XYZ file of C-alpha atoms in Angstrom:
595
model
C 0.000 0.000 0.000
C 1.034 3.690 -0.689
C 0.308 6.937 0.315
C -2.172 8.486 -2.479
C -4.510 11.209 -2.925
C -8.333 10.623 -3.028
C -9.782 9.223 -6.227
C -12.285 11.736 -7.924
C -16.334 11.400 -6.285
C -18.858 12.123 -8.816
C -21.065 14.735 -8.516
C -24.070 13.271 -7.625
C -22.547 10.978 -5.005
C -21.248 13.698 -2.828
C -24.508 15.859 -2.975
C -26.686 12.736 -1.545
C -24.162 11.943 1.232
C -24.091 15.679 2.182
C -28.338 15.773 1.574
C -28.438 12.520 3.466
C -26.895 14.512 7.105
C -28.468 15.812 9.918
C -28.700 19.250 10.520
C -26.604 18.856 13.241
C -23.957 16.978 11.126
C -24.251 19.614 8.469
C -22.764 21.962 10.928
C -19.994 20.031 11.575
C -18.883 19.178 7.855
C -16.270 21.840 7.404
C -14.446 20.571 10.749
C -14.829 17.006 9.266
C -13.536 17.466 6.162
C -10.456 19.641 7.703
C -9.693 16.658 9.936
C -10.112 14.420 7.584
C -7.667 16.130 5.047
C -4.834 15.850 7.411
C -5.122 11.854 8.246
C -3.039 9.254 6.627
C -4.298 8.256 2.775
C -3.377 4.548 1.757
C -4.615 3.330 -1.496
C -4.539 -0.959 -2.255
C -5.838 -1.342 -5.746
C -9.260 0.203 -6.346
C -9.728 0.738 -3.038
C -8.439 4.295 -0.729
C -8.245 4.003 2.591
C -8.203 6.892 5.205
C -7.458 6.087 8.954
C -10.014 7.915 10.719
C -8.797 7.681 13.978
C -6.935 4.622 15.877
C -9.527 2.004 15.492
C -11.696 3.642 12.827
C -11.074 2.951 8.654
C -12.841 4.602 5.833
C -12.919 3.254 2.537
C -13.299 4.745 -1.105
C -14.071 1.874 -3.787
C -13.152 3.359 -6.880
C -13.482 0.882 -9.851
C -12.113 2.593 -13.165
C -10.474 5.363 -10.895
C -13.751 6.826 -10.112
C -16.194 6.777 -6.692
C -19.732 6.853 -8.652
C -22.160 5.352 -6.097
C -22.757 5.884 -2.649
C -22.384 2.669 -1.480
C -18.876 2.817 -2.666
C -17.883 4.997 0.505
C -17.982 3.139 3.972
C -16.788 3.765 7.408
C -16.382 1.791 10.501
C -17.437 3.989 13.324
C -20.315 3.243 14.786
C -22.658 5.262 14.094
C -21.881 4.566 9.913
C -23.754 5.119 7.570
C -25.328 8.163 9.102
C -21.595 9.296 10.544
C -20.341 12.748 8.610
C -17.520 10.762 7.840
C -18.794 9.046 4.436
C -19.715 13.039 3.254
C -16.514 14.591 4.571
C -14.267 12.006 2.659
C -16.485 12.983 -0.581
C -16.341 16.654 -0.084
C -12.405 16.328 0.447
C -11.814 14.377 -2.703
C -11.659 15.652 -6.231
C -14.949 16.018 -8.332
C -15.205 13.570 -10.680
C -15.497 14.363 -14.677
C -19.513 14.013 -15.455
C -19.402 10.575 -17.185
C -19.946 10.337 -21.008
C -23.613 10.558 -22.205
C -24.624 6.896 -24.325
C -24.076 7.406 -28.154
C -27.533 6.840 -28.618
C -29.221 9.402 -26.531
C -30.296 12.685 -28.066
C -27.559 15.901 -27.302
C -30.425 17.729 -26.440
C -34.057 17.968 -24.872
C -36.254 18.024 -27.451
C -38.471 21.108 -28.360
C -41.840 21.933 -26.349
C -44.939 20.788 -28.535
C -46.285 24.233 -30.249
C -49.525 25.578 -29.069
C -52.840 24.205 -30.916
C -53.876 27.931 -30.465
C -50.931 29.333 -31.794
C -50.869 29.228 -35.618
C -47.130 30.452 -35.780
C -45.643 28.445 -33.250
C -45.159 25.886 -35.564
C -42.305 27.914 -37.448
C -41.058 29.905 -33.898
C -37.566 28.881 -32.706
C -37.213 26.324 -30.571
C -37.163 27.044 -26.520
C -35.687 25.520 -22.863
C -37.877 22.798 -21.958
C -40.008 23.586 -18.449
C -37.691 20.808 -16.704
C -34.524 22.671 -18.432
C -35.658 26.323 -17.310
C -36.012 24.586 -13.659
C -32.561 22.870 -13.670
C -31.346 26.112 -14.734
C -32.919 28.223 -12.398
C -31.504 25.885 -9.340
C -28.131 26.876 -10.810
C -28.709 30.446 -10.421
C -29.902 30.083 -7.183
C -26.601 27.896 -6.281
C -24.587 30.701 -8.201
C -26.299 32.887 -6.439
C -25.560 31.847 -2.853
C -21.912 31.708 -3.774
C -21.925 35.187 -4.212
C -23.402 35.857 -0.604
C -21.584 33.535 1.566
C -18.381 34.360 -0.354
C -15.374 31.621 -0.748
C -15.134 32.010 3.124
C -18.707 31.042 3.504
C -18.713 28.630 0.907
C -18.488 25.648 2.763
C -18.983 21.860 2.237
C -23.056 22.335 2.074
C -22.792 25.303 -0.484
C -20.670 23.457 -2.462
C -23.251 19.898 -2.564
C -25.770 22.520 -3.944
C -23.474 23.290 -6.719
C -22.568 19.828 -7.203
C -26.512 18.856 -7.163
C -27.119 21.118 -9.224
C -25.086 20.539 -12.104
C -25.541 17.043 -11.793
C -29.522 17.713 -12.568
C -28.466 20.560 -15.464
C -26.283 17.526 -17.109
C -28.887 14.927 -16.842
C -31.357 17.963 -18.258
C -28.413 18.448 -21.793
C -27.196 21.430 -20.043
C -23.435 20.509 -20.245
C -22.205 23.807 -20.622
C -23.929 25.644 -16.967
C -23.102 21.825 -15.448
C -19.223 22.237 -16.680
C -19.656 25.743 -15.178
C -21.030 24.473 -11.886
C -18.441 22.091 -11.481
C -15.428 24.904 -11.995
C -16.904 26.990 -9.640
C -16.355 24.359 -7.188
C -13.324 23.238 -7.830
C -11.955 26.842 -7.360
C -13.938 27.228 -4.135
C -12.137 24.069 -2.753
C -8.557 25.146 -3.794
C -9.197 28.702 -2.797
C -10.290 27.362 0.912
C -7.429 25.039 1.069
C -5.027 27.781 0.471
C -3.970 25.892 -2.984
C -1.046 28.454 -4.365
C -2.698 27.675 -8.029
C -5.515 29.852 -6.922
C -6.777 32.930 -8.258
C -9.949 34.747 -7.856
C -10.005 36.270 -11.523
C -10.484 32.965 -12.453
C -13.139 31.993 -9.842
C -15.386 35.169 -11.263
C -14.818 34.362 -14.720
C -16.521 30.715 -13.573
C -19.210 32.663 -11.351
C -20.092 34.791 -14.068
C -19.932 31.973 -16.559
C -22.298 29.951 -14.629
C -25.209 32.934 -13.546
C -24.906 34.193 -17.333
C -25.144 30.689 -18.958
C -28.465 29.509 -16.567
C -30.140 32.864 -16.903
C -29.961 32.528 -20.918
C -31.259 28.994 -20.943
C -34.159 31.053 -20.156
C -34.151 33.620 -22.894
C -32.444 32.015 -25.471
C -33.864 30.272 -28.735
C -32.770 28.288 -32.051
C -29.477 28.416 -32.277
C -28.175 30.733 -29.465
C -30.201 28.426 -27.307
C -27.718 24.825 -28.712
C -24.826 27.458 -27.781
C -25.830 27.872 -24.580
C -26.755 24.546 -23.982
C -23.387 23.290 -25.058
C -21.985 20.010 -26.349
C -21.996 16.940 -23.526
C -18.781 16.077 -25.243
C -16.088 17.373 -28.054
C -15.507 14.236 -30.230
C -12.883 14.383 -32.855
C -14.649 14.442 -36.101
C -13.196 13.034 -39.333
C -11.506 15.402 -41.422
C -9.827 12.960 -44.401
C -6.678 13.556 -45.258
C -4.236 16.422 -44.427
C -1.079 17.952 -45.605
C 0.428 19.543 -43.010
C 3.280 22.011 -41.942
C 5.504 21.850 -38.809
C 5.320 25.626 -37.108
C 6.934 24.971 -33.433
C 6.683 23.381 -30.364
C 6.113 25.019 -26.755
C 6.593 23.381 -23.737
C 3.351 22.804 -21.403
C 3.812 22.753 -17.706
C 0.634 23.510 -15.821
C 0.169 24.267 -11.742
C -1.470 21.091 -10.784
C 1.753 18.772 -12.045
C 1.411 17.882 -15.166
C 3.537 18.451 -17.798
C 4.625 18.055 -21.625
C 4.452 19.603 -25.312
C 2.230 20.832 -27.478
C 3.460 20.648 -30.994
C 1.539 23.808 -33.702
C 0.827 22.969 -37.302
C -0.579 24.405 -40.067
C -2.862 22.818 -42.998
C -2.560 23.611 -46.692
C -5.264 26.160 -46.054
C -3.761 27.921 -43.171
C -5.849 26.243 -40.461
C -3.875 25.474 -36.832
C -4.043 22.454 -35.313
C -2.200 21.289 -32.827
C -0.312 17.669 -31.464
C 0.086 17.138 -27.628
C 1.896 14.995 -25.243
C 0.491 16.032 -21.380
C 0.467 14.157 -18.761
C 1.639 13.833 -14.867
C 5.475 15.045 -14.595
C 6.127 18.760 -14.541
C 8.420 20.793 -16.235
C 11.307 17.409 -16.521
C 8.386 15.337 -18.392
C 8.205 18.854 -20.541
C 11.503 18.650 -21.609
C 11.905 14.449 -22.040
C 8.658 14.721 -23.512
C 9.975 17.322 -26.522
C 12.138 14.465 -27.800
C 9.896 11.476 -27.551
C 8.263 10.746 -31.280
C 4.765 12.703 -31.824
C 1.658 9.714 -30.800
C 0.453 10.313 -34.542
C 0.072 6.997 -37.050
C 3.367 5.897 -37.930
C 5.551 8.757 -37.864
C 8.945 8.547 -36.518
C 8.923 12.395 -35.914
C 9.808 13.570 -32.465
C 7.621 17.256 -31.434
C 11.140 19.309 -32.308
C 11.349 17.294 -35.287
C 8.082 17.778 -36.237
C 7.626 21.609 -35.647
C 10.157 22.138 -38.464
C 8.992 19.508 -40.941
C 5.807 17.954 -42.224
C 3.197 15.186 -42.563
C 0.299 13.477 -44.901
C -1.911 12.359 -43.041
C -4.929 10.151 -43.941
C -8.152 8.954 -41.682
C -7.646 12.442 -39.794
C -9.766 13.491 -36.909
C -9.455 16.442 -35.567
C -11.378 18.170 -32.402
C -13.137 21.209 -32.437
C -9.841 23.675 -31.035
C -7.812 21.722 -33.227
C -6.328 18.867 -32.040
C -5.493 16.268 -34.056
C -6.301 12.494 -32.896
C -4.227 9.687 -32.478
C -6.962 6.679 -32.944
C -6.013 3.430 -34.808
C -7.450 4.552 -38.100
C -5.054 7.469 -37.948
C -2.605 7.136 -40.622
C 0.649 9.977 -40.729
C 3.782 9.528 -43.042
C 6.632 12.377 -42.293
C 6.910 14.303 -45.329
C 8.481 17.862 -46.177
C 8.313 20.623 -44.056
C 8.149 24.214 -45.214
C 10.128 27.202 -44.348
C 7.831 30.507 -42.267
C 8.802 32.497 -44.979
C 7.357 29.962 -47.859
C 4.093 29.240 -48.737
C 1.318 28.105 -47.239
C 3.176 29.065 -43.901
C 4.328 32.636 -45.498
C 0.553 33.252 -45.658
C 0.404 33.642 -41.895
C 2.306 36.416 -41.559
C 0.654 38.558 -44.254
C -2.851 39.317 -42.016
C -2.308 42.917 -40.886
C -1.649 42.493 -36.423
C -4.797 44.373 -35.969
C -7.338 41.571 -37.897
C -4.869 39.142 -36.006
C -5.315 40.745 -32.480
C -9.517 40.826 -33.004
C -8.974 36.912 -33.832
C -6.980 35.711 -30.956
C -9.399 37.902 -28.795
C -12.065 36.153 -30.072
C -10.698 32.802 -28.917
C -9.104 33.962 -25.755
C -12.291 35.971 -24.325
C -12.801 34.572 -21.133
C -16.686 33.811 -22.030
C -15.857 32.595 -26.016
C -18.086 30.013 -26.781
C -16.515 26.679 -26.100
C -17.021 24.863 -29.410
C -15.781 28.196 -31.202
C -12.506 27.141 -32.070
C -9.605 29.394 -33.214
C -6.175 30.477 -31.861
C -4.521 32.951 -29.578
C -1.493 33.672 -31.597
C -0.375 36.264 -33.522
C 2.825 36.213 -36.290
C 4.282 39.542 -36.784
C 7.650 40.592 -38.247
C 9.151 42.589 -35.403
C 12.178 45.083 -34.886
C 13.716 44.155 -31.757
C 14.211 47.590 -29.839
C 15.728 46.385 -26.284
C 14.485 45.522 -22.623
C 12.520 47.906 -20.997
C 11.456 47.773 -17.086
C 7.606 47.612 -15.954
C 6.133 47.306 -13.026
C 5.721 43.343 -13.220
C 9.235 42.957 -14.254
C 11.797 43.556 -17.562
C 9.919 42.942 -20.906
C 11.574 43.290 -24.422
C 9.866 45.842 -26.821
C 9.343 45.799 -30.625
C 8.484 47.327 -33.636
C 5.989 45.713 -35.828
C 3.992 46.933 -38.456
C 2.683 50.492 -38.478
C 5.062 51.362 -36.221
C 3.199 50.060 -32.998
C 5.653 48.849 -30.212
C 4.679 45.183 -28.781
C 5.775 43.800 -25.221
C 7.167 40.720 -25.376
C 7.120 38.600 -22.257
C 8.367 35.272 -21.048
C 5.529 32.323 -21.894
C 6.914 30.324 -18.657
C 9.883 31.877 -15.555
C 10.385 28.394 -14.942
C 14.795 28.396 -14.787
C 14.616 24.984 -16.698
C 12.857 26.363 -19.337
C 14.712 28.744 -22.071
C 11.910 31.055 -21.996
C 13.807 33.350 -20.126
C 17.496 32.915 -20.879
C 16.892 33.554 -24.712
C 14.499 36.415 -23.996
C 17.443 38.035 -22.034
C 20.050 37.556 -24.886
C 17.610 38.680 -27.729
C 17.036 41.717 -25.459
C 20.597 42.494 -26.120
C 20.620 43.071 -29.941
C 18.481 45.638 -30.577
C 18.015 45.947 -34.367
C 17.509 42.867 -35.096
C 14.835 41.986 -37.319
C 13.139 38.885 -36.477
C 9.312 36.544 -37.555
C 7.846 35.815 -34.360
C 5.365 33.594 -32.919
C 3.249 34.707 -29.940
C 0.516 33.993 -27.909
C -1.843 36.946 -27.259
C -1.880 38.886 -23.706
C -5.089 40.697 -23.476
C -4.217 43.967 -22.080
C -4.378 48.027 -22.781
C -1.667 47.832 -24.339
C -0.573 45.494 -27.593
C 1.414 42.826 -25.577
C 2.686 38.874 -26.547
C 4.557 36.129 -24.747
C 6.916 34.891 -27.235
C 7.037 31.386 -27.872
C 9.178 30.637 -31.611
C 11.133 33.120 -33.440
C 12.993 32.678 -36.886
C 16.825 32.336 -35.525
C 18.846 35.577 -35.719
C 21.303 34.308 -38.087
C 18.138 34.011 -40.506
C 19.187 30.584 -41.020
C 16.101 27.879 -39.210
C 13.705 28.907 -36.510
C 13.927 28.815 -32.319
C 11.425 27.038 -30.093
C 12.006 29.709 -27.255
C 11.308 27.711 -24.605
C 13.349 24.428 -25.795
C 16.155 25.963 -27.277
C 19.101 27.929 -26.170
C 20.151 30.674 -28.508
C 24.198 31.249 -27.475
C 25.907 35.231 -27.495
C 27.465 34.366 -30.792
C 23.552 33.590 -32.418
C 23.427 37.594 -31.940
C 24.152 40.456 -34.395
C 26.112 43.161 -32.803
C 23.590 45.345 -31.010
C 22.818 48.524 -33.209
C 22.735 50.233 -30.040
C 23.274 50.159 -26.331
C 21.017 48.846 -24.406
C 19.283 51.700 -21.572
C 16.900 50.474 -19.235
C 14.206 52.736 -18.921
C 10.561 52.959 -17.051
C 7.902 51.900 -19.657
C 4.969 54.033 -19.977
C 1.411 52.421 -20.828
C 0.286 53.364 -24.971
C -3.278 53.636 -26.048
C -6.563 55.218 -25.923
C -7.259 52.782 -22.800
C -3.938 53.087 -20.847
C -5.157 55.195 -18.015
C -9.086 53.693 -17.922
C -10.311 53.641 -14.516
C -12.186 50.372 -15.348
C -10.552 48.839 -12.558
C -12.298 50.627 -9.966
C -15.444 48.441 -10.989
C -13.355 45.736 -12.129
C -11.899 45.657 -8.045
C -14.977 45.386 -6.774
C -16.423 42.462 -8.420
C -13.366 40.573 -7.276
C -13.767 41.696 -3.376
C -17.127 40.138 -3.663
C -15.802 36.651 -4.088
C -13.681 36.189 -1.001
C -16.186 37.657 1.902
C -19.593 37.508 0.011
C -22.358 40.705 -0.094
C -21.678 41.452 2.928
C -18.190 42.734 2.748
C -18.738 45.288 -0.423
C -21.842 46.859 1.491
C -19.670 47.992 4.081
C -17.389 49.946 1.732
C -19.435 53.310 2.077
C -19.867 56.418 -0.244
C -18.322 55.268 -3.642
C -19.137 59.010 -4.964
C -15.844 59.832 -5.513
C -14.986 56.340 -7.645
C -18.053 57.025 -9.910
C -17.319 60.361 -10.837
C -13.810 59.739 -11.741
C -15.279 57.003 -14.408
C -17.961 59.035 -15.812
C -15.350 61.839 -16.188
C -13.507 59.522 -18.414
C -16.206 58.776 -20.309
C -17.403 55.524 -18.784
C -21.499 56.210 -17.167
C -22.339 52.706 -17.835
C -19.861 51.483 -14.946
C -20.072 54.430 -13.074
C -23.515 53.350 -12.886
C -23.392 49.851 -12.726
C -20.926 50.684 -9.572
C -23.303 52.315 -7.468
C -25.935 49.984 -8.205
C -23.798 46.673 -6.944
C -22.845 48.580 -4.095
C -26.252 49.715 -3.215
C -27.439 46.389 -3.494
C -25.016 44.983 -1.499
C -25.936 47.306 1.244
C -29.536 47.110 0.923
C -31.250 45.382 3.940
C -35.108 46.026 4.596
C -36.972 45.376 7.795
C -39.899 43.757 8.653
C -42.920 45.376 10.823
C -41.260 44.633 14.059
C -37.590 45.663 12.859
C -36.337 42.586 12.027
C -34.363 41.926 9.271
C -35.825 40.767 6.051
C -33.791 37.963 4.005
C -30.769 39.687 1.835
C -32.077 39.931 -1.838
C -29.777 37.210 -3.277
C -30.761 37.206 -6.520
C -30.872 40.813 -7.429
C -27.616 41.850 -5.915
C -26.067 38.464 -8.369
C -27.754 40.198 -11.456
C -25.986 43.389 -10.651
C -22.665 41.405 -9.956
C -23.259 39.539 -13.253
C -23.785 42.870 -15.382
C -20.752 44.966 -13.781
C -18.268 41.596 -14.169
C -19.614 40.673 -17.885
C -19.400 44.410 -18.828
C -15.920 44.924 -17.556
C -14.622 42.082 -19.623
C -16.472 43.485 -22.465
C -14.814 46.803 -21.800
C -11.533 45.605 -21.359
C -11.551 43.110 -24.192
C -12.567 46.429 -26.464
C -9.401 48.756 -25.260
C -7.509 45.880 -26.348
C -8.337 45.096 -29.680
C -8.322 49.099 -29.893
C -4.237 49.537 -28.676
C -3.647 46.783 -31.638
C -5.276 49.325 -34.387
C -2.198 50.897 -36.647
C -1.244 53.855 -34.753
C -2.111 56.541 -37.373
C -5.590 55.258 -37.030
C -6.146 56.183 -33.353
């Protein structure tokens, strides 16, 4: 037996166990669960055991790697199965991935019957089903409560609602609000257990994802309504055959340990798709990985090899954001590679950086559409103009078309990666004229982290974060180098978005409660509408009244918070500001004789 982390509950078997306590048990969940996390884990098979105390064992049967029934958790106290200790375990351990839907069921609900008394519903768009519209609305209301209790409030109970909740909006073909429910509480548990992955942008862009997705199941029709429904599943589809062109290969090393490549290519037409290698390992499976031969039909090709040469491939499938399959029908021969500066991958660079900017926003927005596809990276022909400091750090500016300067930025500060090293060195020859390959930063300002560049000599191309480029890869610097304080371009340098944009993020941590006690906000909304934002000056004092608001009953007494309108106003001021800010940066991309 060895010591092992908890195998992944689903859903549905944590929110009965947690539905199935006391009230007085429910009140002493969080304590479980905290006591639970710190005694010893030993796994023996399919089966994880956790030494409850002395005398006491709890068990986790996970056949397939996966607890999915109830039954499957058992405990030896005495007072089992009632005991909290069965719905601690399950609220400790990972949530399981919702489980595949059969091939044979239908993707979605179908359409209510039109109205006998309605000659046009017949042609009308189709609409949420009653038992969809209810599933959705218990999201909300789970979304909802998030938002009041905050992450320190959001205990083990708050999170079974979630968990119950998406587990009805999946079993209703709402996979996209159940995939949202399921984020939001996988933040909430790393945030309360201190997990240094953490960060609360990303727990409001799940919030916000999750209230906006179940309020439109409500309001949407036709096809908005199959986008917000989403797809239970992203099959690879069959795509034939496929010539395609090595571009480069970045290293992938993630915060939860896993690690590997992630190899670009390009199709006769220009399309990106992309050939991966992740799995458990960290940044040393990154760089083993990078030398291993690509998982793709027959080929030979390593990633490096293959990011600078080619394939035909036959019996292609290919996923919806573009990565390519590896099933047995899958059939890849290496063939010849083409140079960035030859066609089809010439083509690439010849799509002005503004249209290219709008594109990778499109695909980076933090609430695209998850079946929309596309790619975050830009490939501009840059002038390298030297390192320049910044508040976050030293960045290397550049000249690219138009005569807009770029920030380039390290994709990874990892010191075993040469994402750092070679930014350093190519910082030191300004001058040089280089074809880069980034991946899109969305900020006020046009920024990139750089992940390939054609090599300096002009001769082949550098994976920045696999290679080393060496001093003598360098053309004599045109100039010295000064370090110099870098001051913010564009139209939306100075916004004061941020003042809105801060306060939907204090809501997350300490709930309602915390931004109500923030006072007169007079002072914050004037400085927006003054440049030229009413709509969150606005949209400020309205969350903050709302958060404040309280009524009384007859006899003085407190009336219930009003949850739900106080999350609409949180949902408008968070949506809008990523709207806003998403905006300001496609505008600092626009050719600077335009603005």
């Amino acid at each position: 037996m060895t010591v092992d982390r908890l195998p992944p509950v689903a859903p549905e078997v944590t929110a009965t166990l947690v539905e199935d306590l006391s009230p007085r048990l429910r009140k002493r969940l969080d304590a479980a669960v905290t006591k639970l996390g710190a005694r010893p884990t030993h796994r023996d098979g399919d089966t994880v055991r956790i030494a409850v105390d002395d005398e006491t064992e709890l068990r986790l049967h996970a056949p397939g790697g996966v607890v999915a029934t109830v039954d499957a958790i058992t405990c030896g106290c005495l007072l089992a199965p009632a005991c909290v200790h069965r719905a601690a375990a399950a609220c400790a351990a990972p949530t399981a991935d919702p489980a595949p839907e059969p091939a044979d069921r239908p993707s979605r609900a179908a359409p209510e019957p039109a109205s006998a008394t309605d000659p046009g519903s017949a042609s009308s768009p189709e609409v949420a089903s009653p038992a969809q519209r209810a599933a959705a609305d218990a999201l909300w209301s789970a979304g909802a409560a998030v938002l009041e209790a905050g992450v320190d409030g959001a205990g083990a109970v708050t999170r079974s609602t979630l968990l119950r909740a998406a587990h009805t909006a999946r079993l209703r073909h709402l996979p996209r609000a159940a995939g949202a429910a399921l984020s939001v509480v996988t933040l909430l548990r790393a945030a309360r257990a201190g997990d240094p992955s953490y960060r609360t942008a990303d727990l409001v862009t799940a919030l916000a994802e999750l209230l906006g997705t179940a309020h439109r199941v409500g309001t949407a029709s036709g096809a908005e309504l199959a986008a917000v429904r989403g797809a239970a599943r992203r099959p690879y589809s069959p795509d034939g055959s496929l010539r395609l062109y090595g571009l480069f290969t970045e290293p992938v090393v993630t915060d939860s340990g896993h690690g590997g490549v992630r190899t670009w290519v390009a199709g006769s037409d220009g399309r990106l798709c992309t050939v991966g290698d992740v799995a458990p390992g960290g940044v040393g499976r990154a760089l083993g990985v990078a030398d291993r031969a690509v998982r793709l039909g027959d080929s030979a090709l390593t990633h490096r090899e293959l990011g600078r040469a080619g394939l035909a491939v036959s019996g292609a499938t290919v996923s919806p954001d573009g990565r390519l399959g590896a099933g047995k029908g899958v059939k890849a021969v290496t063939a010849r590679g083409a140079a960035w500066t030859e066609p089809p991958l010439a083509a690439l660079w010849e799509t002005p950086p503004a249209e290219q900017a709008a594109r990778a926003l499109r695909s980076a927005s933090r609430y695209a559409d998850p079946d929309g596809g596309g790619s975050d990276l830009l490939f501009l022909d840059v002038e390298l103009l030297g390192a320049v400091r910044e508040s976050g750090g030293t960045c290397l500016l550049a000249r690219c078309e138009g005569g807009m300067c770029v920030r380039l930025t390290v994709a990874d500060d990892d010191p075993a990666l040469a994402h750092r090293d070679n930014l350093t060195l190519l910082a030191a020859a300004p001058g040089a004229r280089l074809r880069i390959i980034g991946r899109l930063v969305p900020a006020l300002h046009p920024r990139l982290t750089l992940l390939a560049c054609s090599h300096p000599t002009g001769e082949g191309t550098i994976d920045l974060g696999l290679d080393r480029l060496r001093r003598a890869d360098l053309p004599d610097p045109a100039a010295p180098v000064h370090l110099a304080p870098l001051q913010p371009e564009g139209s939306g340098a100075h916004s004061p978005l941020y003042l809105l944009e801060r306060r939907v993020e204090q809501t997350v941590p300490a709930g309602r409660a915390a931004l109500g006690m923030l006072g007169d906000v007079t002072a914050e909304t004037r400085r927006m509408r003054r440049a030229g934002l009413p709509t969150a000056a606005g949209l400020l004092t309205a969350l903050c009244t709302s958060a404040a608001q309280r009524d009384r009953d007859l006899f003085g007494r407190l009336l219930p918070a009003d949850t739900d309108g106080f999350a609409t106003y949180w949902l408008a001021a968070a949506r809008y500001t990523a709207d806003v800010a998403e905006s300001l940066c496609a505008a600092a991309w626009q050719p600077t004789q335009a603005r």
